[in-house]
Amino acid sequence: MRNLIATLAAASACLGVLVTAGDANAAGQAASSSAASTYSTYTDLPYASGASQVLDLYVPDGARKPLPVIVYVHGGAWLASDKSELLRTLGWEALLDQGFAVASVNYTLSTTAQFPTQIQEVKSAVRYLRAVGPQYQLNGKVGLLGASAGSQIASLVGTSCGVRSLEGTIGTTGPSSCVDAVMDIAGPTDLGALAAASPALAGAVTAYLGCPAGIESCSPNVLRQADPTTYLTPGRRLPPFLIAHGDADTLVPLAQSQRFFTSLKQACGSVSLFTLSGQDHFFATLGALLEPFPARTVQTSKGCGPTKTATEPPLGYATIGAFFHSSLR
């Protein structure tokens, strides 16, 4: 566990000066040095009543019609970080320039609550954004963008549309929590295999799942419930997925994303897997989504068709924006 926290701290240190709560002030206008246009910032919007159940919302100014929203789900091994991680992700404002509102959501860390609380909270945040959509000029279309542990949460929310045991009763309960697209950045899906393959993450996995005696003490049922592939059943609504993973990731093995890609393909989903050459676990935060783009292999499968393999397009914000636009119209 200490090794894991040290790794996360080192990654944050690489980002330079961190954004503080005072830097992202309360609702009002905010000019960005990276975004081409200005946007309005709404901080600490409560999607439910808990202290950590808040989100920040960024809405481009001057939109001529209501906008889709992309919800960022932060990483941190389920036990660290918060919604400000978005602001430390180089280039994220490009999504605003492409006509998306962007939200970044807090969820209760595993030091306080265990799975499936975090899944239920993100589903609650999705319902909240749909409920308050008219107030913030949102059109009800919701995509998720998860990083690392946040990808496990985002992917599970994406595959579990209508699953009552994961829905919960937190916050707003009227609108749907089903999402329209998911981007998964270096996320795990098989947490038992992750704990075995990555000793630095084993303690984080067991803390998240509520198995203090180690991964061997986790029931097969809990491991199955926390696996996004469990819910890939015929007839369930399945959004398109964009998966990205570095082939030099020493925290979450590339095999986790390869497994997820295969499962989504077998479920006849729409999925692309970008494998980025030489990139480690923190590639997105540290600027690999900006030029010069790393070399990559792109595997794509739609419906029940064959997998197509290519080296284009590069994985930048233009590609990410095109993916979300195709599903959030």
Short mmCIF file of C-alpha atoms in Angstrom, two decimals:
data_model
loop_
_atom_site.label_atom_id
_atom_site.label_comp_id
_atom_site.label_asym_id
_atom_site.label_seq_id
_atom_site.Cartn_x
_atom_site.Cartn_y
_atom_site.Cartn_z
CA MET A 1 0.00 0.00 0.00
CA ARG A 2 2.84 2.43 0.81
CA ASN A 3 4.41 1.73 -2.60
CA LEU A 4 1.12 2.53 -4.28
CA ILE A 5 0.66 5.83 -2.47
CA ALA A 6 4.27 6.77 -3.25
CA THR A 7 3.68 6.03 -6.93
CA LEU A 8 0.56 8.19 -7.00
CA ALA A 9 2.34 11.00 -5.18
CA ALA A 10 5.25 10.87 -7.61
CA ALA A 11 2.90 11.06 -10.55
CA SER A 12 1.25 14.13 -9.08
CA ALA A 13 4.63 15.72 -8.46
CA CYS A 14 5.45 15.35 -12.14
CA LEU A 15 2.57 17.67 -12.91
CA GLY A 16 4.13 20.67 -11.19
CA VAL A 17 2.00 23.02 -9.15
CA LEU A 18 -1.34 21.44 -8.33
CA VAL A 19 -4.62 23.26 -8.66
CA THR A 20 -6.14 24.17 -5.32
CA ALA A 21 -9.76 24.63 -4.41
CA GLY A 22 -9.25 28.38 -4.57
CA ASP A 23 -8.09 28.20 -8.18
CA ALA A 24 -11.40 26.73 -9.30
CA ASN A 25 -13.68 29.33 -7.79
CA ALA A 26 -17.44 29.18 -7.36
CA ALA A 27 -19.94 29.59 -10.19
CA GLY A 28 -18.86 32.23 -12.65
CA GLN A 29 -16.86 32.97 -15.78
CA ALA A 30 -13.43 31.40 -16.19
CA ALA A 31 -11.02 32.05 -19.00
CA SER A 32 -8.71 29.16 -19.86
CA SER A 33 -5.20 29.46 -21.28
CA SER A 34 -5.79 26.24 -23.23
CA ALA A 35 -9.40 26.53 -24.33
CA ALA A 36 -10.07 28.67 -27.39
CA SER A 37 -13.26 30.04 -25.85
CA THR A 38 -14.42 30.97 -22.37
CA TYR A 39 -16.59 28.78 -20.21
CA SER A 40 -18.62 28.99 -17.04
CA THR A 41 -17.50 27.01 -14.01
CA TYR A 42 -19.85 25.64 -11.37
CA THR A 43 -18.03 24.05 -8.44
CA ASP A 44 -19.16 21.63 -5.75
CA LEU A 45 -22.63 21.02 -7.14
CA PRO A 46 -24.25 18.47 -4.78
CA TYR A 47 -25.58 15.46 -6.67
CA ALA A 48 -26.50 13.91 -3.29
CA SER A 49 -26.29 14.86 0.39
CA GLY A 50 -22.92 13.32 1.37
CA ALA A 51 -19.84 15.48 1.93
CA SER A 52 -17.99 13.87 -0.98
CA GLN A 53 -21.00 13.65 -3.28
CA VAL A 54 -20.29 16.76 -5.33
CA LEU A 55 -19.16 17.53 -8.85
CA ASP A 56 -17.74 20.43 -10.83
CA LEU A 57 -19.30 21.44 -14.13
CA TYR A 58 -17.73 23.38 -16.99
CA VAL A 59 -20.05 24.73 -19.70
CA PRO A 60 -18.85 26.55 -22.84
CA ASP A 61 -20.21 30.06 -23.13
CA GLY A 62 -22.38 31.12 -26.04
CA ALA A 63 -23.72 27.70 -27.02
CA ARG A 64 -26.62 27.98 -29.45
CA LYS A 65 -28.31 24.82 -28.20
CA PRO A 66 -28.14 22.50 -25.19
CA LEU A 67 -24.93 20.48 -25.00
CA PRO A 68 -23.98 16.89 -24.20
CA VAL A 69 -21.84 16.39 -21.10
CA ILE A 70 -18.76 14.23 -20.59
CA VAL A 71 -18.30 13.16 -16.97
CA TYR A 72 -14.71 12.64 -15.84
CA VAL A 73 -14.23 9.93 -13.19
CA HIS A 74 -10.87 10.32 -11.47
CA GLY A 75 -8.33 7.63 -10.70
CA GLY A 76 -6.26 7.12 -7.55
CA ALA A 77 -6.71 3.40 -6.85
CA TRP A 78 -10.16 4.08 -5.32
CA LEU A 79 -8.40 5.47 -2.22
CA ALA A 80 -6.91 8.81 -3.33
CA SER A 81 -7.32 11.85 -5.60
CA ASP A 82 -10.50 13.80 -6.32
CA LYS A 83 -12.35 15.72 -9.02
CA SER A 84 -9.53 18.28 -9.37
CA GLU A 85 -7.55 15.59 -11.22
CA LEU A 86 -9.30 16.74 -14.39
CA LEU A 87 -7.62 20.14 -14.14
CA ARG A 88 -4.21 18.45 -14.02
CA THR A 89 -4.91 16.50 -17.22
CA LEU A 90 -3.10 18.33 -19.99
CA GLY A 91 -5.34 19.49 -22.82
CA TRP A 92 -8.72 18.56 -21.35
CA GLU A 93 -10.17 21.97 -22.31
CA ALA A 94 -10.15 20.85 -25.95
CA LEU A 95 -13.37 18.99 -25.15
CA LEU A 96 -15.03 22.32 -24.31
CA ASP A 97 -13.89 23.75 -27.63
CA GLN A 98 -15.53 20.80 -29.40
CA GLY A 99 -18.94 21.60 -27.98
CA PHE A 100 -19.12 19.46 -24.85
CA ALA A 101 -19.87 20.44 -21.31
CA VAL A 102 -17.50 18.61 -18.96
CA ALA A 103 -18.20 17.51 -15.39
CA SER A 104 -15.75 16.04 -12.91
CA VAL A 105 -17.24 13.97 -10.12
CA ASN A 106 -16.12 13.10 -6.60
CA TYR A 107 -16.99 9.72 -5.15
CA THR A 108 -16.45 8.31 -1.68
CA LEU A 109 -12.97 6.85 -1.36
CA SER A 110 -12.45 3.27 -0.22
CA THR A 111 -11.01 4.44 3.08
CA THR A 112 -14.59 5.35 3.99
CA ALA A 113 -16.89 3.16 1.87
CA GLN A 114 -16.49 0.07 -0.25
CA PHE A 115 -17.88 -1.22 -3.53
CA PRO A 116 -20.56 -0.78 -4.84
CA THR A 117 -20.97 2.67 -3.23
CA GLN A 118 -18.77 4.33 -5.85
CA ILE A 119 -20.77 2.84 -8.73
CA GLN A 120 -24.03 3.99 -7.18
CA GLU A 121 -22.62 7.48 -6.66
CA VAL A 122 -21.54 7.94 -10.26
CA LYS A 123 -24.92 6.66 -11.42
CA SER A 124 -26.49 9.22 -9.09
CA ALA A 125 -24.32 11.96 -10.62
CA VAL A 126 -25.54 10.96 -14.09
CA ARG A 127 -29.17 11.16 -12.93
CA TYR A 128 -28.50 14.55 -11.34
CA LEU A 129 -26.98 16.01 -14.50
CA ARG A 130 -30.02 14.92 -16.47
CA ALA A 131 -32.36 16.39 -13.86
CA VAL A 132 -30.64 19.79 -13.82
CA GLY A 133 -29.88 19.79 -17.54
CA PRO A 134 -32.19 22.69 -18.46
CA GLN A 135 -30.62 24.88 -15.76
CA TYR A 136 -27.11 24.42 -17.19
CA GLN A 137 -28.01 24.06 -20.89
CA LEU A 138 -27.37 20.30 -21.05
CA ASN A 139 -29.25 18.10 -23.51
CA GLY A 140 -29.46 14.87 -21.49
CA LYS A 141 -26.78 12.99 -23.42
CA VAL A 142 -24.07 11.74 -21.05
CA GLY A 143 -20.69 10.18 -21.74
CA LEU A 144 -18.18 8.93 -19.17
CA LEU A 145 -14.40 9.35 -19.30
CA GLY A 146 -12.60 7.34 -16.64
CA ALA A 147 -8.93 7.11 -15.76
CA SER A 148 -7.38 4.06 -14.05
CA ALA A 149 -9.61 3.15 -11.08
CA GLY A 150 -12.07 5.70 -12.43
CA SER A 151 -12.21 3.64 -15.62
CA GLN A 152 -13.29 0.57 -13.67
CA ILE A 153 -16.12 2.65 -12.21
CA ALA A 154 -17.02 4.26 -15.56
CA SER A 155 -16.92 0.96 -17.43
CA LEU A 156 -19.08 -0.76 -14.84
CA VAL A 157 -21.61 2.08 -14.95
CA GLY A 158 -21.54 1.73 -18.74
CA THR A 159 -22.21 -2.00 -18.89
CA SER A 160 -24.74 -2.19 -16.04
CA CYS A 161 -27.63 -0.17 -17.44
CA GLY A 162 -30.75 -1.15 -15.49
CA VAL A 163 -28.99 -3.42 -12.96
CA ARG A 164 -30.91 -2.79 -9.74
CA SER A 165 -28.21 -3.95 -7.34
CA LEU A 166 -25.88 -1.25 -8.66
CA GLU A 167 -28.46 1.51 -9.09
CA GLY A 168 -28.86 2.51 -5.46
CA THR A 169 -31.12 5.21 -4.07
CA ILE A 170 -28.53 7.96 -3.62
CA GLY A 171 -29.62 11.46 -4.59
CA THR A 172 -31.90 12.03 -7.58
CA THR A 173 -33.78 8.86 -8.49
CA GLY A 174 -36.01 9.86 -11.41
CA PRO A 175 -33.95 10.12 -14.62
CA SER A 176 -32.04 7.24 -16.19
CA SER A 177 -28.47 6.49 -15.13
CA CYS A 178 -27.70 4.68 -18.39
CA VAL A 179 -24.92 6.42 -20.30
CA ASP A 180 -24.42 6.96 -24.02
CA ALA A 181 -20.65 6.39 -24.44
CA VAL A 182 -17.63 5.46 -22.32
CA MET A 183 -13.91 6.13 -22.67
CA ASP A 184 -11.73 3.86 -20.54
CA ILE A 185 -8.14 5.01 -19.95
CA ALA A 186 -5.92 2.23 -18.57
CA GLY A 187 -8.66 0.76 -16.43
CA PRO A 188 -8.85 -2.67 -14.80
CA THR A 189 -11.82 -5.01 -15.11
CA ASP A 190 -10.68 -8.32 -13.57
CA LEU A 191 -9.73 -7.17 -10.07
CA GLY A 192 -8.67 -10.61 -8.88
CA ALA A 193 -6.16 -10.86 -11.73
CA LEU A 194 -5.05 -7.27 -11.12
CA ALA A 195 -4.27 -7.96 -7.47
CA ALA A 196 -2.25 -11.02 -8.47
CA ALA A 197 -0.35 -9.28 -11.27
CA SER A 198 0.30 -5.95 -9.51
CA PRO A 199 1.35 -6.37 -5.87
CA ALA A 200 1.46 -2.57 -5.46
CA LEU A 201 -2.28 -2.48 -6.15
CA ALA A 202 -3.34 -5.57 -4.19
CA GLY A 203 -4.04 -3.62 -1.01
CA ALA A 204 -6.04 -1.01 -2.91
CA VAL A 205 -8.15 -3.68 -4.60
CA THR A 206 -8.98 -5.46 -1.36
CA ALA A 207 -9.76 -2.18 0.42
CA TYR A 208 -12.15 -1.23 -2.39
CA LEU A 209 -13.87 -4.61 -2.37
CA GLY A 210 -14.03 -4.85 1.43
CA CYS A 211 -11.73 -7.87 1.78
CA PRO A 212 -9.22 -6.80 4.46
CA ALA A 213 -7.70 -10.27 4.76
CA GLY A 214 -6.42 -10.19 1.19
CA ILE A 215 -7.69 -10.99 -2.28
CA GLU A 216 -8.08 -14.67 -1.34
CA SER A 217 -10.74 -13.62 1.18
CA CYS A 218 -12.87 -11.85 -1.44
CA SER A 219 -15.86 -13.91 -2.40
CA PRO A 220 -16.13 -14.93 -6.07
CA ASN A 221 -19.49 -13.18 -6.09
CA VAL A 222 -17.99 -9.80 -5.12
CA LEU A 223 -15.24 -10.14 -7.73
CA ARG A 224 -17.86 -11.01 -10.32
CA GLN A 225 -20.08 -8.07 -9.36
CA ALA A 226 -17.16 -5.62 -9.68
CA ASP A 227 -16.26 -6.87 -13.17
CA PRO A 228 -17.83 -4.83 -16.01
CA THR A 229 -17.84 -7.90 -18.26
CA THR A 230 -20.32 -9.64 -15.94
CA TYR A 231 -23.15 -7.47 -17.23
CA LEU A 232 -22.58 -8.05 -20.95
CA THR A 233 -25.78 -10.01 -21.43
CA PRO A 234 -28.08 -10.16 -24.47
CA GLY A 235 -30.72 -7.46 -24.53
CA ARG A 236 -29.00 -5.05 -22.14
CA ARG A 237 -28.29 -1.60 -23.52
CA LEU A 238 -24.57 -1.29 -24.25
CA PRO A 239 -22.93 2.05 -25.10
CA PRO A 240 -19.93 2.26 -27.44
CA PHE A 241 -16.51 2.09 -25.76
CA LEU A 242 -13.17 3.69 -26.54
CA ILE A 243 -10.34 1.99 -24.62
CA ALA A 244 -6.79 3.33 -24.40
CA HIS A 245 -3.82 1.68 -22.72
CA GLY A 246 -0.04 2.04 -22.79
CA ASP A 247 2.04 -1.03 -23.54
CA ALA A 248 4.58 0.04 -20.88
CA ASP A 249 2.02 0.22 -18.06
CA THR A 250 3.53 -1.42 -14.98
CA LEU A 251 0.57 -0.74 -12.67
CA VAL A 252 -2.43 -2.00 -14.64
CA PRO A 253 -1.34 -4.58 -17.23
CA LEU A 254 -2.36 -4.05 -20.85
CA ALA A 255 -3.94 -7.52 -20.66
CA GLN A 256 -6.78 -5.98 -18.64
CA SER A 257 -7.84 -3.77 -21.56
CA GLN A 258 -7.27 -6.55 -24.09
CA ARG A 259 -9.59 -8.79 -22.09
CA PHE A 260 -12.24 -6.05 -21.93
CA PHE A 261 -11.99 -5.40 -25.67
CA THR A 262 -12.48 -9.10 -26.39
CA SER A 263 -15.49 -9.31 -24.07
CA LEU A 264 -17.14 -6.26 -25.64
CA LYS A 265 -16.48 -7.67 -29.12
CA GLN A 266 -18.02 -11.01 -28.15
CA ALA A 267 -21.06 -9.11 -26.86
CA CYS A 268 -21.35 -7.53 -30.34
CA GLY A 269 -20.63 -4.09 -28.92
CA SER A 270 -18.99 -1.15 -30.67
CA VAL A 271 -15.45 -0.87 -29.30
CA SER A 272 -12.00 0.45 -30.21
CA LEU A 273 -8.76 -0.31 -28.37
CA PHE A 274 -5.81 2.06 -28.78
CA THR A 275 -2.56 0.44 -27.62
CA LEU A 276 0.01 3.23 -27.22
CA SER A 277 3.66 2.36 -27.74
CA GLY A 278 6.02 3.12 -24.87
CA GLN A 279 3.37 4.75 -22.68
CA ASP A 280 3.03 4.10 -18.97
CA HIS A 281 -0.01 4.26 -16.70
CA PHE A 282 -0.19 8.05 -16.49
CA PHE A 283 0.07 8.85 -20.20
CA ALA A 284 -3.19 10.81 -20.47
CA THR A 285 -2.54 13.08 -17.50
CA LEU A 286 1.02 13.77 -18.62
CA GLY A 287 0.20 14.93 -22.15
CA ALA A 288 0.30 11.91 -24.48
CA LEU A 289 -3.08 12.99 -25.89
CA LEU A 290 -1.33 16.04 -27.34
CA GLU A 291 1.11 16.25 -30.25
CA PRO A 292 3.51 14.62 -30.93
CA PHE A 293 1.27 11.58 -30.59
CA PRO A 294 2.81 8.24 -29.62
CA ALA A 295 2.80 5.35 -32.10
CA ARG A 296 -0.20 3.10 -31.68
CA THR A 297 -2.12 0.07 -32.79
CA VAL A 298 -5.86 0.57 -33.21
CA GLN A 299 -8.25 -2.38 -33.03
CA THR A 300 -11.90 -1.76 -33.84
CA SER A 301 -14.96 -4.00 -33.76
CA LYS A 302 -18.55 -2.99 -34.48
CA GLY A 303 -21.61 -5.13 -33.99
CA CYS A 304 -20.62 -8.73 -34.50
CA GLY A 305 -18.20 -7.91 -37.30
CA PRO A 306 -14.53 -8.82 -37.55
CA THR A 307 -11.79 -6.90 -35.77
CA LYS A 308 -10.02 -4.35 -37.95
CA THR A 309 -6.45 -3.37 -37.09
CA ALA A 310 -4.73 -0.15 -38.14
CA THR A 311 -2.23 2.47 -36.97
CA GLU A 312 -4.47 5.49 -37.50
CA PRO A 313 -5.96 7.74 -36.28
CA PRO A 314 -3.75 9.11 -33.51
CA LEU A 315 -5.32 9.20 -30.07
CA GLY A 316 -5.74 12.92 -29.46
CA TYR A 317 -8.61 15.09 -28.33
CA ALA A 318 -9.89 15.33 -31.91
CA THR A 319 -10.32 11.54 -32.00
CA ILE A 320 -11.83 11.50 -28.53
CA GLY A 321 -14.23 14.29 -29.46
CA ALA A 322 -15.28 12.48 -32.65
CA PHE A 323 -15.98 9.34 -30.62
CA PHE A 324 -18.22 11.17 -28.18
CA HIS A 325 -19.91 13.25 -30.88
CA SER A 326 -20.92 10.08 -32.72
CA SER A 327 -22.88 8.91 -29.67
CA LEU A 328 -23.93 12.09 -27.89
CA ARG A 329 -25.72 13.89 -30.71
#
